Coordinates of N, CA and C in Angstrom, one line a residue:
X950 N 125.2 17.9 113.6 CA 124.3 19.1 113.2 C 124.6 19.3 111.7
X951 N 123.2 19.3 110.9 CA 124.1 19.5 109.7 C 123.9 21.1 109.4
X952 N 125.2 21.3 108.3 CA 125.7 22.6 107.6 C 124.4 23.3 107.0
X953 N 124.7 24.5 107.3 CA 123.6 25.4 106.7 C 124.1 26.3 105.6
X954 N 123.7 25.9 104.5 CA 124.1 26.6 103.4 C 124.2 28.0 103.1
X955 N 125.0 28.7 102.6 CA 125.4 30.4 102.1 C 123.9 30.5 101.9
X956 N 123.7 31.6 102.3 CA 122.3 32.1 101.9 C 122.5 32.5 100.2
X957 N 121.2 32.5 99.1 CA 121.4 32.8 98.0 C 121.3 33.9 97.8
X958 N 122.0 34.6 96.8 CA 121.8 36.1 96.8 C 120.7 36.2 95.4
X959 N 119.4 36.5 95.5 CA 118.8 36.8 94.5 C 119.3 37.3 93.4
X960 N 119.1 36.8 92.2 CA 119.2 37.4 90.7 C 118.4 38.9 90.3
X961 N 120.4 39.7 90.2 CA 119.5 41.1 89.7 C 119.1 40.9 88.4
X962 N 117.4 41.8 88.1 CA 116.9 41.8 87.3 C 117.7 42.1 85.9
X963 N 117.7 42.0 84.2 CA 118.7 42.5 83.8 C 118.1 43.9 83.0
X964 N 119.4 44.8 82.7 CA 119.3 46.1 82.6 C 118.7 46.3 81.5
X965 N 117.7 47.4 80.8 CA 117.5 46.7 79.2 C 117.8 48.5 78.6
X966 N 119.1 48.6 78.0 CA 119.8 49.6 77.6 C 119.8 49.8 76.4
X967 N 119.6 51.1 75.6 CA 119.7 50.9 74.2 C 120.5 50.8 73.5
X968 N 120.1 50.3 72.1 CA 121.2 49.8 71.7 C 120.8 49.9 70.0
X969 N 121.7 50.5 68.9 CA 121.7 50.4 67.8 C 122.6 49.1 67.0
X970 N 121.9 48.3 66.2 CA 122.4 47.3 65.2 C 122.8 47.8 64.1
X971 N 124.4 48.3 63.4 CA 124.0 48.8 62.3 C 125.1 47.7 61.4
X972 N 124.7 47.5 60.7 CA 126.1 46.1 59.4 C 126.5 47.3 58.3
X973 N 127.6 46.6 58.3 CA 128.5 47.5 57.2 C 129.0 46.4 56.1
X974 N 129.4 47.1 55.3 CA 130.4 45.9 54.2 C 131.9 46.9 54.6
X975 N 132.9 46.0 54.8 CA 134.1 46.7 55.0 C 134.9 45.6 54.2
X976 N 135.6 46.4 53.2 CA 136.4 46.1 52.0 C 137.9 45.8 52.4
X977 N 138.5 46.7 52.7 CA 139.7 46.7 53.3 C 140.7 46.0 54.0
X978 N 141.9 44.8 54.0 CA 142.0 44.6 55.0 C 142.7 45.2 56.5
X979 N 143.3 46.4 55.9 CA 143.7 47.3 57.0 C 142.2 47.4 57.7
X980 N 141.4 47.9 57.7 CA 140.0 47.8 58.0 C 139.5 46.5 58.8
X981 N 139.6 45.9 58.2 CA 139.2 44.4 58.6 C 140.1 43.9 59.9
X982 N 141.5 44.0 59.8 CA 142.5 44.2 60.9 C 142.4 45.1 62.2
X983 N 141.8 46.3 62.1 CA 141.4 46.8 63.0 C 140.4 46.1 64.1
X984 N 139.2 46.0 62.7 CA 138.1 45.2 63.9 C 138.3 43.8 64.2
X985 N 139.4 43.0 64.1 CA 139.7 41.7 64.5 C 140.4 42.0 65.8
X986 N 141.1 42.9 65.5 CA 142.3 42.9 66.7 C 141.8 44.2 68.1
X987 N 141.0 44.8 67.0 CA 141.0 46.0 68.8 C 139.4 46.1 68.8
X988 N 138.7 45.8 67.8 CA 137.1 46.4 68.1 C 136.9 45.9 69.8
X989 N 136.6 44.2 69.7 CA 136.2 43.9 71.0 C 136.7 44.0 72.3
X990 N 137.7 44.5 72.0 CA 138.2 44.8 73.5 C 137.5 46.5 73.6
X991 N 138.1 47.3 72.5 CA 137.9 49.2 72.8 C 136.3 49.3 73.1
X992 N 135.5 48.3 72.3 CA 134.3 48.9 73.0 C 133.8 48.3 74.5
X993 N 134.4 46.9 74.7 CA 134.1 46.8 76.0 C 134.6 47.8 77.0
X994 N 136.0 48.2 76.9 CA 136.1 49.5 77.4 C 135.8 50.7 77.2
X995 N 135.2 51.0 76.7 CA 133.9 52.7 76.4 C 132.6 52.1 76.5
X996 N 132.4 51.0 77.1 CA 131.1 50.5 77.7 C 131.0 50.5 79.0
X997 N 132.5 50.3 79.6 CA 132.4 50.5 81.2 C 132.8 51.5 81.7
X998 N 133.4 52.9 80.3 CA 133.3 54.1 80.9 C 132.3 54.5 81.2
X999 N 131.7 54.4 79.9 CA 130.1 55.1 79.5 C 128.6 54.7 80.8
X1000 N 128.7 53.5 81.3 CA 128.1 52.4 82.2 C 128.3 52.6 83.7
X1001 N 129.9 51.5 83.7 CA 129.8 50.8 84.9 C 130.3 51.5 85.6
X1002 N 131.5 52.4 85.8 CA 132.1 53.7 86.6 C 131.0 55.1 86.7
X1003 N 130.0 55.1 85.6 CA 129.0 55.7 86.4 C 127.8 55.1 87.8
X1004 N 127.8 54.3 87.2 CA 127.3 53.3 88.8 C 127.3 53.4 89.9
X1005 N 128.8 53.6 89.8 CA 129.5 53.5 91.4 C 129.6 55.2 91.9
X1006 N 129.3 56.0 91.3 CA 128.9 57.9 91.2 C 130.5 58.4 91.0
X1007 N 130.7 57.9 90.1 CA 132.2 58.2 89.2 C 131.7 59.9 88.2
X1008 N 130.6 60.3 88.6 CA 129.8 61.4 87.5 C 131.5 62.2 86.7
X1009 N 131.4 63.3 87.9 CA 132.4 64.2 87.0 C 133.6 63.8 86.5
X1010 N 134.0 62.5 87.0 CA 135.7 61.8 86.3 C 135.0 61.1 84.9
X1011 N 134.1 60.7 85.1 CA 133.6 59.8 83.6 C 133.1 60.8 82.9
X1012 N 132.6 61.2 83.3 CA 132.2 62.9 81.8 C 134.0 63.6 81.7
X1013 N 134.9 63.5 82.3 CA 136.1 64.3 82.0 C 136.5 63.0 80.9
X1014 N 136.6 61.9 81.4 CA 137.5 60.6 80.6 C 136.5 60.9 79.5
X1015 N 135.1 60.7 79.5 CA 134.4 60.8 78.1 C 135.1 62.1 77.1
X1016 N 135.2 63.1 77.4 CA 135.0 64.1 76.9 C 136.7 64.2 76.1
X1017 N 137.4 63.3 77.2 CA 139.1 63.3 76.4 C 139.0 62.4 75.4
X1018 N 138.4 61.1 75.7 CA 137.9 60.2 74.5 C 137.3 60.6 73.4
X1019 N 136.7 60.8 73.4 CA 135.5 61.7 72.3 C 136.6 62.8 71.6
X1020 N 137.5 63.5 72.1 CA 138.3 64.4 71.4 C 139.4 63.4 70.8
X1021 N 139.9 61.9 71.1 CA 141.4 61.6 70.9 C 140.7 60.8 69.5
X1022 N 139.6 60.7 69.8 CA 138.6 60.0 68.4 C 138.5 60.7 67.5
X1023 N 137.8 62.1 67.7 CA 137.7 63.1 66.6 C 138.9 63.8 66.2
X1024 N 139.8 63.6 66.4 CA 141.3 64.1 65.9 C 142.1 63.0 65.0
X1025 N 141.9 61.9 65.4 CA 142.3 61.2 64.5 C 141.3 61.0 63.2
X1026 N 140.0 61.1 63.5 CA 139.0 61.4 62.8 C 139.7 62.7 61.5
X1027 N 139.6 63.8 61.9 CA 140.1 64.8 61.2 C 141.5 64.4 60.2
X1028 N 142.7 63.7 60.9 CA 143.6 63.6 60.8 C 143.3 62.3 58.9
X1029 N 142.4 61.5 59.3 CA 142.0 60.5 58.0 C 141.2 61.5 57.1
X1030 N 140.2 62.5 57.4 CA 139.7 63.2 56.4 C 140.4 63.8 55.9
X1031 N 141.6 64.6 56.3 CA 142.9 65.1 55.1 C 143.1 64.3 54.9
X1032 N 143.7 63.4 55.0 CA 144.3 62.7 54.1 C 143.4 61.8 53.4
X1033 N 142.5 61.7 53.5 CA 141.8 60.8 52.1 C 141.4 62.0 50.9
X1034 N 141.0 63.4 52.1 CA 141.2 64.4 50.9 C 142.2 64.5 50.0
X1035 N 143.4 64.5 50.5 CA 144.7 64.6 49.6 C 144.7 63.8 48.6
X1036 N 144.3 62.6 49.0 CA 144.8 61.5 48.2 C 143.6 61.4 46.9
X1037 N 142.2 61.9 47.6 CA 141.3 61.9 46.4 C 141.5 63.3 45.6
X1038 N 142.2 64.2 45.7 CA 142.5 65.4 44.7 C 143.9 64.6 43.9
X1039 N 144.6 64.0 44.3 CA 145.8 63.3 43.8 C 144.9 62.3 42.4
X1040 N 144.0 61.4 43.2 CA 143.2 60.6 42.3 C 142.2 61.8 41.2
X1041 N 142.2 62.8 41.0 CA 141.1 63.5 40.4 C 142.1 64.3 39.6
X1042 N 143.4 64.8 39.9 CA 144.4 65.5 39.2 C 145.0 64.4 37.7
X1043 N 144.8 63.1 38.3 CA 145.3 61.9 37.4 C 144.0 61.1 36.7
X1044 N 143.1 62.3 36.9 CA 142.0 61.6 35.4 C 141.3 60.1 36.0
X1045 N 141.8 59.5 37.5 CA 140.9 58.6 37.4 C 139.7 58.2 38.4
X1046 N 138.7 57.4 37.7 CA 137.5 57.3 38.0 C 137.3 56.0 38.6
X1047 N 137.8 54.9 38.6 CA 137.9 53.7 38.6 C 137.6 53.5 40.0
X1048 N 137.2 52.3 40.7 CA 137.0 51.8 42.2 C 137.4 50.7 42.1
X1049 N 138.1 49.8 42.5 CA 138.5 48.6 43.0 C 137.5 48.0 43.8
X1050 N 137.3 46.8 43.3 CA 136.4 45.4 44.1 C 137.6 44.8 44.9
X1051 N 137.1 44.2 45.9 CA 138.1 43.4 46.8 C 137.8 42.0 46.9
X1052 N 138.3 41.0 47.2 CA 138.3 39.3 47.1 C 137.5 39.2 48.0
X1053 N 138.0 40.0 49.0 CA 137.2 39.3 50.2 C 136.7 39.8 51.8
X1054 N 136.2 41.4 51.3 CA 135.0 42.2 52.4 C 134.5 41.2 53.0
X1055 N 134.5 41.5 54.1 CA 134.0 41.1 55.3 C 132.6 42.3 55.8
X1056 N 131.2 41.4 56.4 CA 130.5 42.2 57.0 C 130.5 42.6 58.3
X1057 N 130.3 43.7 58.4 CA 130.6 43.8 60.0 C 129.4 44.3 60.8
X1058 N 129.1 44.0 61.4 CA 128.3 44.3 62.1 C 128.1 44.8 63.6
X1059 N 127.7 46.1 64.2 CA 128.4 47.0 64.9 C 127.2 47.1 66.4
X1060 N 126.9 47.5 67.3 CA 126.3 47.5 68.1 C 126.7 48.2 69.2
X1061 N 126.0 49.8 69.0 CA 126.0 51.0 69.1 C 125.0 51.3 70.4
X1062 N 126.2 51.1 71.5 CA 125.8 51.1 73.3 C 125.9 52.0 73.4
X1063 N 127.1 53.8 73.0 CA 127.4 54.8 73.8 C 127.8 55.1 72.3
X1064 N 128.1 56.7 72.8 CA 128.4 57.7 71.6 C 129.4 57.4 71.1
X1065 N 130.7 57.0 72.1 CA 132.6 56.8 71.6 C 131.9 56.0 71.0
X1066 N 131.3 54.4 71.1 CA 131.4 53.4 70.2 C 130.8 54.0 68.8
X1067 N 129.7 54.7 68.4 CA 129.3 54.8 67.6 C 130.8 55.8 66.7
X1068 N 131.3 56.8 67.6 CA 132.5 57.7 66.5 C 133.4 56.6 66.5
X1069 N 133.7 55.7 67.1 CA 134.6 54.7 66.6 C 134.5 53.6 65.5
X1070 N 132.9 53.7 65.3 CA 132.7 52.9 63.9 C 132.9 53.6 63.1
X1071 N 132.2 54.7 63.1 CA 133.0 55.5 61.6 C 134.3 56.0 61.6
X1072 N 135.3 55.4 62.3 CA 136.6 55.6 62.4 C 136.5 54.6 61.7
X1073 N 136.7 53.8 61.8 CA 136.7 52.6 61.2 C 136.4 52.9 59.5
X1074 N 135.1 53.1 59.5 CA 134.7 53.1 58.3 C 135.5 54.2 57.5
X1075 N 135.8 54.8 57.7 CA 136.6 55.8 57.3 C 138.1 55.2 56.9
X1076 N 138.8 54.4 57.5 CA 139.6 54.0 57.5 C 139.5 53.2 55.9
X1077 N 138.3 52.4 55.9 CA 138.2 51.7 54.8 C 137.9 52.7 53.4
X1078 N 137.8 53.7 53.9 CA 137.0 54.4 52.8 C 138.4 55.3 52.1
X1079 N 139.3 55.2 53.2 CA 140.8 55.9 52.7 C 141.8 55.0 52.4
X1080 N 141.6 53.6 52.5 CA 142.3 52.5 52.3 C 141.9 52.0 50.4
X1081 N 140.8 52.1 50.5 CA 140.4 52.6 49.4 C 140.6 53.4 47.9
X1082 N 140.9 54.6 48.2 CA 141.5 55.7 47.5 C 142.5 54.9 47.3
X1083 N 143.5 54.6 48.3 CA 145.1 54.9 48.7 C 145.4 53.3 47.7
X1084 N 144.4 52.2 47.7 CA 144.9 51.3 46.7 C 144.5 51.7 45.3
X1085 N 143.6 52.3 44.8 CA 142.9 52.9 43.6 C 144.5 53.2 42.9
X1086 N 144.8 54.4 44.0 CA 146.4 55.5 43.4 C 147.5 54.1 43.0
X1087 N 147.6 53.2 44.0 CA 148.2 52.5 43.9 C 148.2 51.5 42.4
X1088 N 146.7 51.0 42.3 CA 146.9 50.2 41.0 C 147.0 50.8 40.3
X1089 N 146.6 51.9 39.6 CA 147.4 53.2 39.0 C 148.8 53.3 38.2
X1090 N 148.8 53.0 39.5 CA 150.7 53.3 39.3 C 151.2 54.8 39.4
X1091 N 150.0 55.6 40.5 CA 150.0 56.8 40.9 C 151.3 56.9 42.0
X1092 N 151.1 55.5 43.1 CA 151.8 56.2 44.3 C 152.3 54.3 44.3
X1093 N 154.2 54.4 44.6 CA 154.3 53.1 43.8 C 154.3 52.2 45.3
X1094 N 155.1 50.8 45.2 CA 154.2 49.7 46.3 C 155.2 50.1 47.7
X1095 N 156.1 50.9 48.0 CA 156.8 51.1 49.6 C 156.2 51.9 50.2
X1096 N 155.4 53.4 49.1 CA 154.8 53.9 49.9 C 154.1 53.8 49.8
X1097 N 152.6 52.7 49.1 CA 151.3 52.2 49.9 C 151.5 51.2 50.8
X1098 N 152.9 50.8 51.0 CA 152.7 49.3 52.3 C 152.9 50.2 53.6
X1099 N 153.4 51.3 53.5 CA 153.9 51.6 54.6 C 152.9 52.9 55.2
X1100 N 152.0 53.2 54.1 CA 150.8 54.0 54.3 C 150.0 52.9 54.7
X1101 N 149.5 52.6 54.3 CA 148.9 51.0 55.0 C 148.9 50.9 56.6
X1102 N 150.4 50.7 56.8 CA 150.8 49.7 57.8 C 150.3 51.3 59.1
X1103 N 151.0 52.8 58.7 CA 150.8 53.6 59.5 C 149.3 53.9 59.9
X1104 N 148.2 53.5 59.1 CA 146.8 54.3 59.6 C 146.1 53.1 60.0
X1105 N 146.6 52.1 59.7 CA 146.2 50.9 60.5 C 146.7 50.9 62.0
X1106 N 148.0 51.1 62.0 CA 148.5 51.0 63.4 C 148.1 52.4 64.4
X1107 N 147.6 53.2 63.7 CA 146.8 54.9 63.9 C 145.9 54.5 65.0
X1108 N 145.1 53.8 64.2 CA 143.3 53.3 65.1 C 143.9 52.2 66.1
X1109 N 144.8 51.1 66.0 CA 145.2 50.6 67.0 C 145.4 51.0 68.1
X1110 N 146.5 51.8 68.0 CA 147.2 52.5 69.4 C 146.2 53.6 70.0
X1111 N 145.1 53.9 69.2 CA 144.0 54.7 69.9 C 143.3 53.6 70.5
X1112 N 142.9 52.9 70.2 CA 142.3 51.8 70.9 C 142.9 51.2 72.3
X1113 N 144.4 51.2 72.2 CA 144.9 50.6 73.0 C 145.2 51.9 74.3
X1114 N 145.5 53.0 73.9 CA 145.3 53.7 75.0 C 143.8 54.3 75.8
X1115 N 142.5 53.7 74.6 CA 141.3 53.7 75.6 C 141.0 53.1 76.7
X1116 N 141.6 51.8 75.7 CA 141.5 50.2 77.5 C 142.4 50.5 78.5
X1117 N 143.5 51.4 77.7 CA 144.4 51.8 78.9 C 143.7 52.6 80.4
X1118 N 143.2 53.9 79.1 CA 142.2 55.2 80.1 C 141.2 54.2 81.1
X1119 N 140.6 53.1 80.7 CA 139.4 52.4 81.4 C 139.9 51.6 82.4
X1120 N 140.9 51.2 82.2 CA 141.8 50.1 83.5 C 141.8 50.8 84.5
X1121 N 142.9 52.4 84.0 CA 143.3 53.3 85.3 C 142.3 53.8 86.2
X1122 N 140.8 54.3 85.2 CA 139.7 54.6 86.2 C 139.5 53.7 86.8
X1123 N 139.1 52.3 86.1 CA 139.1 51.0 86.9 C 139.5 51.0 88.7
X1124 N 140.7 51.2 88.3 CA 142.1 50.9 89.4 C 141.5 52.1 90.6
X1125 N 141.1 53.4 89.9 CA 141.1 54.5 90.7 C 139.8 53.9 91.9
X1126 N 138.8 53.7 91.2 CA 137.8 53.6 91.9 C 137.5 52.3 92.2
X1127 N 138.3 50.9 92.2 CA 138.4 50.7 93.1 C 139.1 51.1 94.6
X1128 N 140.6 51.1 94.2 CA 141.1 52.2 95.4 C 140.4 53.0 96.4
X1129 N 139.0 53.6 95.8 CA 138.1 54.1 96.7 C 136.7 53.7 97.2
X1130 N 137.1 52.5 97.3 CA 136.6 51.4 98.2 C 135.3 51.2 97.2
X1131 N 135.2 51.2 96.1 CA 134.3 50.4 95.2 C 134.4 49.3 94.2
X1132 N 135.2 48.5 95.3 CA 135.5 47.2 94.6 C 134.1 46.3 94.4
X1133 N 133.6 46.0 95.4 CA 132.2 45.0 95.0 C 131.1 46.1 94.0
X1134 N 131.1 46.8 94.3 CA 129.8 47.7 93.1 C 130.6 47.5 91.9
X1135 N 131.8 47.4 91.7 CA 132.5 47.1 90.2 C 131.9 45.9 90.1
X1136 N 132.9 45.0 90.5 CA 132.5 43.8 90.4 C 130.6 43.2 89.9
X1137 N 129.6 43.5 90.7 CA 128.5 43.3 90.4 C 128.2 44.3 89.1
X1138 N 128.3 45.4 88.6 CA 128.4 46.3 87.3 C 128.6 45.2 86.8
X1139 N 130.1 44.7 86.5 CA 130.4 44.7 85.2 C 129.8 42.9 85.0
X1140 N 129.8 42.5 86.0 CA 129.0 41.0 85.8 C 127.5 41.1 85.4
X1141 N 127.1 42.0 85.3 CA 125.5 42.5 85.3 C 125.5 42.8 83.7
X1142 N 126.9 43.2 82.9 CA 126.6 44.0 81.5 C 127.5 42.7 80.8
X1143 N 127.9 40.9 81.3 CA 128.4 40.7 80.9 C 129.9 40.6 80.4
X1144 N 130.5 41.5 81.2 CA 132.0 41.8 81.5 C 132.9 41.1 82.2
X1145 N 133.9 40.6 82.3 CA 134.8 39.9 83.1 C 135.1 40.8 84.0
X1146 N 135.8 40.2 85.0 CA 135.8 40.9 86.6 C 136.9 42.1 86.2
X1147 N 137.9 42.0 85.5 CA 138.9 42.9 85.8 C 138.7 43.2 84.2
X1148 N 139.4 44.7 83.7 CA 139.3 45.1 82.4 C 140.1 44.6 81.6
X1149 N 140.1 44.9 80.3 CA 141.3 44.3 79.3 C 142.5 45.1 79.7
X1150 N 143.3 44.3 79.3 CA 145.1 45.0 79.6 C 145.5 45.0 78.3
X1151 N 146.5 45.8 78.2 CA 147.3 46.3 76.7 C 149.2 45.5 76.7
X1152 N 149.1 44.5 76.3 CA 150.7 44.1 76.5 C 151.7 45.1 76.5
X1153 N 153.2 44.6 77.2 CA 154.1 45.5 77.2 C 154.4 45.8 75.3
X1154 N 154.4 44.8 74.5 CA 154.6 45.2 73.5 C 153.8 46.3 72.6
X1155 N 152.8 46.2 73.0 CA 151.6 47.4 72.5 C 151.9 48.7 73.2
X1156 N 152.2 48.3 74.1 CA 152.6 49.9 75.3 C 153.5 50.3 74.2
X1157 N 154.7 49.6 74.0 CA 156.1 50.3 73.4 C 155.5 51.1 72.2
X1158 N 154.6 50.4 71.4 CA 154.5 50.9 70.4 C 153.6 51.6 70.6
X1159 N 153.0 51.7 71.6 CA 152.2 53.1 71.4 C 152.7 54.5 72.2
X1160 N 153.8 53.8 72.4 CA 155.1 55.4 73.3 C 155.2 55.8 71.5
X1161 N 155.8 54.7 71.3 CA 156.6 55.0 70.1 C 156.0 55.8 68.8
X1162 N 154.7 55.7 68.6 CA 153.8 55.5 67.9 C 153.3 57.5 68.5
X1163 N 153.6 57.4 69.4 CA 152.9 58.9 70.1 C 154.0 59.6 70.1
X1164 N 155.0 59.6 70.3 CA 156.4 60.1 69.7 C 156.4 60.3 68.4
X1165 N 156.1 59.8 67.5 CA 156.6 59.6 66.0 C 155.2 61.1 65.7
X1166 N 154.3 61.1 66.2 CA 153.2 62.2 66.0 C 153.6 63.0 66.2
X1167 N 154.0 63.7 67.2 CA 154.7 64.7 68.4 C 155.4 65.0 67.1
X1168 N 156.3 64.2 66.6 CA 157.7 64.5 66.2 C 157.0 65.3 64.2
X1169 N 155.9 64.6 64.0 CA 155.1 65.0 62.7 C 154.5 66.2 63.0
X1170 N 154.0 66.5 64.3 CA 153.3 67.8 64.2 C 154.2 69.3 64.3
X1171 N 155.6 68.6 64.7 CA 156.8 69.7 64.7 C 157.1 70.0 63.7

């Protein structure tokens, strides 16, 4: 007798969701560092908050995770506008006018699915726009080279560790709902928007430092 093959499961139609294209010139390479190392993963995860955990009728937990996202963004947000303020009253108290050209900006080009992704590009851009200043002071000879490497190294690793505790926030909802028996409706979501079956993970080494990294804040805002 011969084998009767799996039945096929028809092709779902694909979803056609809006979307903004916007390109930047980003100067910086703290900047540039950012979006090499965490863009593509943070927005895949604020795509499957924003998205695919609503799907499965995740409503009032994904408007709470939105709504703590959206604030851990606009706080660090706030947190770069002082300080590029400081630093541009520092450059304005020292008479200078000058802008530095860079070797080698990179274009970036951004694609604007949900509201976090859009405040996370201008985290970004912001970042370059205070990286900026902060080398101006520097060729100067305003603010000398230990404390721009190490200003550098901290607002770079700022936007990191926010990133890395978003994929964090998106795993755990992940985890939650499947736990409540919405494993296959994940599954078909996130294969539907292009997503791998399971979400991005944050290494143990990234975890450390972003204990560490959330400690050292804690310990600034005291």
């Amino acid at each position: 007798m011969a084998e009767l093959s799996p039945p096929v499961k028809p092709a779902r139609p694909e979803i056609s969701r809006p979307v903004f294209e916007r390109t930047f010139k980003i100067n910086s390479e703290q900047a540039i560092r950012v979006i090499r190392k965490s863009y593509d993963r943070l927005i895949k995860a604020l795509y499957a908050i924003d998205v695919i955990l609503r799907i499965v009728g995740q409503e009032q937990a994904i408007d709470e995770i939105e709504a703590i996202v959206s604030t851990m963004i606009a706080d660090c947000a706030e947190q770069l506008q002082q300080e590029k303020a400081r630093l541009e009253k520092l450059k304005a108290d020292n008479g200078i006018t000058e802008t530095p050209t860079y070797t080698h900006p990179t274009e970036f080009v951004a694609r604007i699915a949900s509201p976090q992704i859009a405040q996370f590009v201008e985290l970004i851009r912001l970042l370059d726009q205070l990286m900026i200043v902060m080398d101006t002071l520097w060729l100067c000879q305003v603010i000398d080279n230990k404390h721009c490497v190490e200003a550098r190294y901290h607002w770079q690793q700022r936007l990191q560790r926010l990133a890395n505790r978003i994929v964090t926030i998106e795993r755990q909802a992940h985890r939650a709902a499947y736990a409540q028996g919405h494993g296959e409706e994940l599954q078909i979501a996130r294969e539907e928007i292009g997503l791998q079956a399971e979400p991005e993970t944050v290494s143990e080494n990234e975890a450390e430092a972003d204990q560490l990294g959330m400690a050292n804040e804690v310990d600034d805002r005291d």
